[in-house]
Amino acid sequence: MAEQMESIGKECTPLKHEFDACFTRWYSERFLHGDKSNDCEKIFKAYQACLKNVLREKGLTKMISDARPSIGSVFTDDNDDAGDK
């Protein structure tokens, strides 16, 4: 098996690896067979929350939010720049 990448925050790495494994399993065993259920949502939300905390601690959320329009992203999150101002 290929070596797995770490997350931007080391504390999020175990969640990243768990999500990556879940997603790979879901994609190959379910999605490709027509099942679009969301088996990985719980672990994704935990990983996403961890990432948001790390980005906030590093002072990156405002920069990311400010960059979104220039790349055509319509993604928004009410808490993206909390604590970065």
Short mmCIF file of N, CA, C and O in Angstrom, two decimals:
data_model
loop_
_atom_site.label_atom_id
_atom_site.label_comp_id
_atom_site.label_asym_id
_atom_site.label_seq_id
_atom_site.Cartn_x
_atom_site.Cartn_y
_atom_site.Cartn_z
N MET A 1 0.84 -1.20 0.00
CA MET A 1 0.00 0.00 0.00
C MET A 1 0.88 1.25 0.00
O MET A 1 1.91 1.30 0.65
N ALA A 2 0.46 2.26 -0.71
CA ALA A 2 1.21 3.50 -0.80
C ALA A 2 1.20 4.22 0.55
O ALA A 2 0.26 4.10 1.33
N GLU A 3 2.26 4.97 0.79
CA GLU A 3 2.34 5.74 2.02
C GLU A 3 1.29 6.85 2.00
O GLU A 3 1.10 7.51 0.98
N GLN A 4 0.60 7.03 3.11
CA GLN A 4 -0.45 8.03 3.17
C GLN A 4 0.13 9.39 3.55
O GLN A 4 1.06 9.48 4.35
N MET A 5 -0.44 10.42 2.98
CA MET A 5 -0.02 11.78 3.30
C MET A 5 -0.56 12.18 4.67
O MET A 5 -1.61 11.70 5.09
N GLU A 6 0.15 13.08 5.32
CA GLU A 6 -0.33 13.63 6.58
C GLU A 6 -1.26 14.80 6.28
O GLU A 6 -1.25 15.37 5.20
N SER A 7 -2.02 15.17 7.27
CA SER A 7 -2.90 16.33 7.16
C SER A 7 -2.09 17.60 7.45
O SER A 7 -0.98 17.53 7.98
N ILE A 8 -2.65 18.75 7.15
CA ILE A 8 -1.99 20.02 7.43
C ILE A 8 -1.75 20.19 8.94
O ILE A 8 -0.79 20.83 9.34
N GLY A 9 -2.59 19.59 9.74
CA GLY A 9 -2.41 19.59 11.19
C GLY A 9 -2.20 18.16 11.65
O GLY A 9 -3.04 17.29 11.39
N LYS A 10 -1.07 17.89 12.29
CA LYS A 10 -0.77 16.52 12.69
C LYS A 10 -1.88 15.90 13.53
O LYS A 10 -2.13 14.70 13.44
N GLU A 11 -2.57 16.73 14.32
CA GLU A 11 -3.66 16.20 15.14
C GLU A 11 -4.84 15.71 14.30
O GLU A 11 -5.67 14.95 14.78
N CYS A 12 -4.90 16.13 13.04
CA CYS A 12 -5.97 15.71 12.14
C CYS A 12 -5.60 14.50 11.30
O CYS A 12 -6.46 13.92 10.63
N THR A 13 -4.35 14.10 11.33
CA THR A 13 -3.89 13.00 10.47
C THR A 13 -4.64 11.70 10.69
O THR A 13 -5.05 11.05 9.71
N PRO A 14 -4.89 11.26 11.93
CA PRO A 14 -5.66 10.02 12.09
C PRO A 14 -7.06 10.10 11.47
O PRO A 14 -7.53 9.14 10.85
N LEU A 15 -7.71 11.25 11.61
CA LEU A 15 -9.03 11.44 11.00
C LEU A 15 -8.93 11.43 9.47
O LEU A 15 -9.80 10.89 8.79
N LYS A 16 -7.87 12.04 8.94
CA LYS A 16 -7.68 12.05 7.49
C LYS A 16 -7.52 10.62 6.98
O LYS A 16 -8.14 10.24 5.99
N HIS A 17 -6.70 9.83 7.64
CA HIS A 17 -6.48 8.45 7.21
C HIS A 17 -7.77 7.64 7.31
O HIS A 17 -8.07 6.83 6.41
N GLU A 18 -8.53 7.86 8.36
CA GLU A 18 -9.81 7.15 8.51
C GLU A 18 -10.78 7.56 7.40
O GLU A 18 -11.45 6.71 6.81
N PHE A 19 -10.85 8.86 7.10
CA PHE A 19 -11.73 9.32 6.03
C PHE A 19 -11.27 8.78 4.68
O PHE A 19 -12.08 8.32 3.87
N ASP A 20 -9.96 8.85 4.41
CA ASP A 20 -9.45 8.35 3.13
C ASP A 20 -9.82 6.88 2.93
O ASP A 20 -10.25 6.48 1.84
N ALA A 21 -9.66 6.07 3.97
CA ALA A 21 -9.99 4.64 3.88
C ALA A 21 -11.49 4.45 3.66
O ALA A 21 -11.92 3.63 2.83
N CYS A 22 -12.30 5.21 4.39
CA CYS A 22 -13.75 5.12 4.25
C CYS A 22 -14.17 5.52 2.83
O CYS A 22 -14.95 4.82 2.18
N PHE A 23 -13.63 6.62 2.34
CA PHE A 23 -13.99 7.10 1.01
C PHE A 23 -13.60 6.10 -0.06
O PHE A 23 -14.39 5.80 -0.96
N THR A 24 -12.39 5.56 0.02
CA THR A 24 -11.93 4.59 -0.97
C THR A 24 -12.83 3.36 -0.98
O THR A 24 -13.22 2.87 -2.05
N ARG A 25 -13.16 2.88 0.21
CA ARG A 25 -14.03 1.71 0.34
C ARG A 25 -15.42 2.03 -0.23
O ARG A 25 -15.97 1.28 -1.03
N TRP A 26 -15.99 3.19 0.16
CA TRP A 26 -17.31 3.59 -0.31
C TRP A 26 -17.32 3.73 -1.84
O TRP A 26 -18.22 3.23 -2.51
N TYR A 27 -16.33 4.41 -2.37
CA TYR A 27 -16.29 4.68 -3.80
C TYR A 27 -16.23 3.38 -4.60
O TYR A 27 -16.99 3.18 -5.56
N SER A 28 -15.32 2.49 -4.21
CA SER A 28 -15.13 1.26 -4.99
C SER A 28 -16.22 0.22 -4.76
O SER A 28 -16.61 -0.49 -5.68
N GLU A 29 -16.73 0.14 -3.53
CA GLU A 29 -17.70 -0.91 -3.22
C GLU A 29 -19.16 -0.48 -3.36
O GLU A 29 -20.03 -1.34 -3.49
N ARG A 30 -19.42 0.81 -3.33
CA ARG A 30 -20.81 1.26 -3.38
C ARG A 30 -21.09 2.20 -4.54
O ARG A 30 -21.95 1.95 -5.36
N PHE A 31 -20.39 3.33 -4.57
CA PHE A 31 -20.68 4.36 -5.57
C PHE A 31 -20.58 3.81 -6.99
O PHE A 31 -21.45 4.06 -7.82
N LEU A 32 -19.53 3.06 -7.28
CA LEU A 32 -19.36 2.51 -8.63
C LEU A 32 -20.40 1.47 -8.99
O LEU A 32 -20.54 1.09 -10.14
N HIS A 33 -21.17 1.05 -7.98
CA HIS A 33 -22.24 0.08 -8.20
C HIS A 33 -23.62 0.74 -8.08
O HIS A 33 -24.63 0.06 -7.93
N GLY A 34 -23.64 2.08 -8.10
CA GLY A 34 -24.89 2.81 -8.12
C GLY A 34 -25.44 3.25 -6.77
O GLY A 34 -26.45 3.92 -6.71
N ASP A 35 -24.78 2.89 -5.69
CA ASP A 35 -25.24 3.28 -4.35
C ASP A 35 -24.62 4.61 -3.99
O ASP A 35 -23.41 4.72 -3.82
N LYS A 36 -25.44 5.63 -3.88
CA LYS A 36 -24.92 6.97 -3.60
C LYS A 36 -25.12 7.38 -2.13
O LYS A 36 -25.04 8.55 -1.79
N SER A 37 -25.37 6.40 -1.26
CA SER A 37 -25.51 6.71 0.16
C SER A 37 -24.21 7.32 0.67
O SER A 37 -23.14 7.10 0.10
N ASN A 38 -24.30 8.08 1.74
CA ASN A 38 -23.15 8.82 2.24
C ASN A 38 -22.62 8.16 3.52
O ASN A 38 -22.86 8.63 4.62
N ASP A 39 -21.88 7.07 3.35
CA ASP A 39 -21.37 6.30 4.48
C ASP A 39 -20.28 7.01 5.28
O ASP A 39 -20.02 6.64 6.42
N CYS A 40 -19.63 7.99 4.71
CA CYS A 40 -18.46 8.60 5.33
C CYS A 40 -18.75 9.99 5.91
O CYS A 40 -17.83 10.68 6.34
N GLU A 41 -20.00 10.38 5.94
CA GLU A 41 -20.34 11.74 6.35
C GLU A 41 -19.89 12.05 7.78
O GLU A 41 -19.34 13.13 8.04
N LYS A 42 -20.10 11.12 8.70
CA LYS A 42 -19.75 11.38 10.11
C LYS A 42 -18.24 11.62 10.27
O LYS A 42 -17.83 12.59 10.90
N ILE A 43 -17.43 10.77 9.66
CA ILE A 43 -15.98 10.95 9.77
C ILE A 43 -15.52 12.18 8.99
O ILE A 43 -14.60 12.88 9.41
N PHE A 44 -16.18 12.47 7.85
CA PHE A 44 -15.84 13.68 7.10
C PHE A 44 -16.08 14.93 7.94
O PHE A 44 -15.23 15.82 7.98
N LYS A 45 -17.22 14.99 8.62
CA LYS A 45 -17.53 16.17 9.44
C LYS A 45 -16.53 16.32 10.59
O LYS A 45 -16.14 17.44 10.92
N ALA A 46 -16.10 15.22 11.18
CA ALA A 46 -15.10 15.28 12.25
C ALA A 46 -13.77 15.77 11.71
O ALA A 46 -13.10 16.62 12.32
N TYR A 47 -13.37 15.27 10.54
CA TYR A 47 -12.11 15.69 9.91
C TYR A 47 -12.20 17.16 9.50
O TYR A 47 -11.28 17.94 9.73
N GLN A 48 -13.32 17.57 8.93
CA GLN A 48 -13.52 18.96 8.51
C GLN A 48 -13.43 19.90 9.72
O GLN A 48 -12.80 20.95 9.64
N ALA A 49 -14.05 19.52 10.84
CA ALA A 49 -13.99 20.35 12.05
C ALA A 49 -12.55 20.48 12.55
O ALA A 49 -12.13 21.56 12.95
N CYS A 50 -11.82 19.38 12.51
CA CYS A 50 -10.42 19.42 12.92
C CYS A 50 -9.63 20.37 12.02
O CYS A 50 -8.85 21.20 12.49
N LEU A 51 -9.83 20.25 10.70
CA LEU A 51 -9.12 21.12 9.76
C LEU A 51 -9.46 22.58 9.98
O LEU A 51 -8.58 23.44 9.93
N LYS A 52 -10.73 22.87 10.21
CA LYS A 52 -11.13 24.26 10.45
C LYS A 52 -10.42 24.83 11.66
O LYS A 52 -9.98 25.98 11.65
N ASN A 53 -10.29 24.03 12.71
CA ASN A 53 -9.58 24.49 13.90
C ASN A 53 -8.11 24.76 13.60
O ASN A 53 -7.56 25.77 14.04
N VAL A 54 -7.48 23.87 12.87
CA VAL A 54 -6.07 24.05 12.53
C VAL A 54 -5.88 25.29 11.66
O VAL A 54 -4.98 26.10 11.91
N LEU A 55 -6.73 25.45 10.65
CA LEU A 55 -6.62 26.63 9.78
C LEU A 55 -6.83 27.92 10.56
O LEU A 55 -6.14 28.92 10.34
N ARG A 56 -7.78 27.89 11.48
CA ARG A 56 -8.04 29.06 12.32
C ARG A 56 -6.82 29.36 13.19
O ARG A 56 -6.38 30.50 13.29
N GLU A 57 -6.25 28.32 13.82
CA GLU A 57 -5.07 28.50 14.68
C GLU A 57 -3.88 29.04 13.89
O GLU A 57 -3.08 29.79 14.42
N LYS A 58 -3.76 28.66 12.64
CA LYS A 58 -2.65 29.11 11.80
C LYS A 58 -2.95 30.47 11.15
O LYS A 58 -2.11 31.00 10.43
N GLY A 59 -4.15 31.00 11.36
CA GLY A 59 -4.52 32.28 10.79
C GLY A 59 -4.75 32.24 9.29
O GLY A 59 -4.53 33.24 8.60
N LEU A 60 -5.21 31.12 8.78
CA LEU A 60 -5.37 30.96 7.33
C LEU A 60 -6.80 31.08 6.82
O LEU A 60 -7.01 31.20 5.61
N THR A 61 -7.79 31.06 7.70
CA THR A 61 -9.17 31.02 7.20
C THR A 61 -9.58 32.29 6.47
O THR A 61 -10.27 32.22 5.46
N LYS A 62 -9.15 33.44 6.92
CA LYS A 62 -9.50 34.68 6.23
C LYS A 62 -8.85 34.72 4.85
O LYS A 62 -9.49 35.08 3.86
N MET A 63 -7.60 34.31 4.77
CA MET A 63 -6.90 34.28 3.49
C MET A 63 -7.62 33.35 2.51
O MET A 63 -7.82 33.69 1.34
N ILE A 64 -8.04 32.19 2.99
CA ILE A 64 -8.75 31.23 2.13
C ILE A 64 -10.08 31.82 1.68
O ILE A 64 -10.43 31.76 0.50
N SER A 65 -10.82 32.41 2.60
CA SER A 65 -12.11 33.03 2.25
C SER A 65 -11.94 34.15 1.24
O SER A 65 -12.72 34.28 0.30
N ASP A 66 -10.90 34.97 1.43
CA ASP A 66 -10.64 36.08 0.52
C ASP A 66 -10.24 35.58 -0.88
O ASP A 66 -10.52 36.24 -1.87
N ALA A 67 -9.59 34.43 -0.95
CA ALA A 67 -9.12 33.91 -2.23
C ALA A 67 -10.22 33.22 -3.03
O ALA A 67 -10.13 33.11 -4.25
N ARG A 68 -11.25 32.77 -2.37
CA ARG A 68 -12.29 31.98 -3.06
C ARG A 68 -12.89 32.69 -4.27
O ARG A 68 -13.01 32.07 -5.33
N PRO A 69 -13.28 33.96 -4.18
CA PRO A 69 -13.87 34.60 -5.37
C PRO A 69 -12.92 34.65 -6.56
O PRO A 69 -13.35 34.50 -7.70
N SER A 70 -11.63 34.80 -6.31
CA SER A 70 -10.68 34.92 -7.42
C SER A 70 -10.48 33.61 -8.16
O SER A 70 -10.01 33.60 -9.30
N ILE A 71 -10.84 32.49 -7.54
CA ILE A 71 -10.73 31.20 -8.23
C ILE A 71 -12.09 30.69 -8.68
O ILE A 71 -12.22 29.57 -9.14
N GLY A 72 -13.11 31.52 -8.49
CA GLY A 72 -14.45 31.15 -8.93
C GLY A 72 -15.20 30.24 -7.97
O GLY A 72 -16.21 29.67 -8.33
N SER A 73 -14.72 30.12 -6.75
CA SER A 73 -15.38 29.27 -5.77
C SER A 73 -16.62 29.96 -5.22
O SER A 73 -16.59 31.14 -4.90
N VAL A 74 -17.68 29.22 -5.12
CA VAL A 74 -18.90 29.75 -4.52
C VAL A 74 -19.11 29.16 -3.13
O VAL A 74 -20.11 29.45 -2.48
N PHE A 75 -18.16 28.35 -2.68
CA PHE A 75 -18.26 27.75 -1.35
C PHE A 75 -18.20 28.84 -0.30
O PHE A 75 -17.39 29.75 -0.37
N THR A 76 -19.09 28.77 0.65
CA THR A 76 -19.07 29.70 1.77
C THR A 76 -19.25 28.92 3.05
O THR A 76 -19.83 27.84 3.07
N ASP A 77 -18.75 29.45 4.11
CA ASP A 77 -18.92 28.86 5.43
C ASP A 77 -18.97 30.01 6.41
O ASP A 77 -18.03 30.79 6.51
N ASP A 78 -20.03 30.10 7.16
CA ASP A 78 -20.21 31.21 8.09
C ASP A 78 -19.10 31.33 9.10
O ASP A 78 -18.83 32.40 9.62
N ASN A 79 -18.41 30.23 9.39
CA ASN A 79 -17.37 30.25 10.41
C ASN A 79 -15.96 30.30 9.84
O ASN A 79 -15.00 30.18 10.59
N ASP A 80 -15.82 30.49 8.53
CA ASP A 80 -14.51 30.45 7.92
C ASP A 80 -13.50 31.42 8.53
O ASP A 80 -12.37 31.09 8.73
N ASP A 81 -13.93 32.64 8.78
CA ASP A 81 -12.96 33.62 9.24
C ASP A 81 -13.07 33.93 10.72
O ASP A 81 -12.52 34.90 11.21
N ALA A 82 -13.77 33.10 11.47
CA ALA A 82 -13.89 33.31 12.90
C ALA A 82 -12.52 33.22 13.54
O ALA A 82 -11.78 32.30 13.32
N GLY A 83 -12.16 34.23 14.28
CA GLY A 83 -10.90 34.23 14.99
C GLY A 83 -9.70 34.68 14.17
O GLY A 83 -8.60 34.73 14.66
N ASP A 84 -9.90 35.03 12.90
CA ASP A 84 -8.80 35.42 12.04
C ASP A 84 -8.72 36.94 11.85
O ASP A 84 -7.80 37.43 11.24
N LYS A 85 -9.69 37.64 12.31
CA LYS A 85 -9.74 39.09 12.04
C LYS A 85 -8.78 39.85 12.91
O LYS A 85 -8.45 39.50 13.98
#
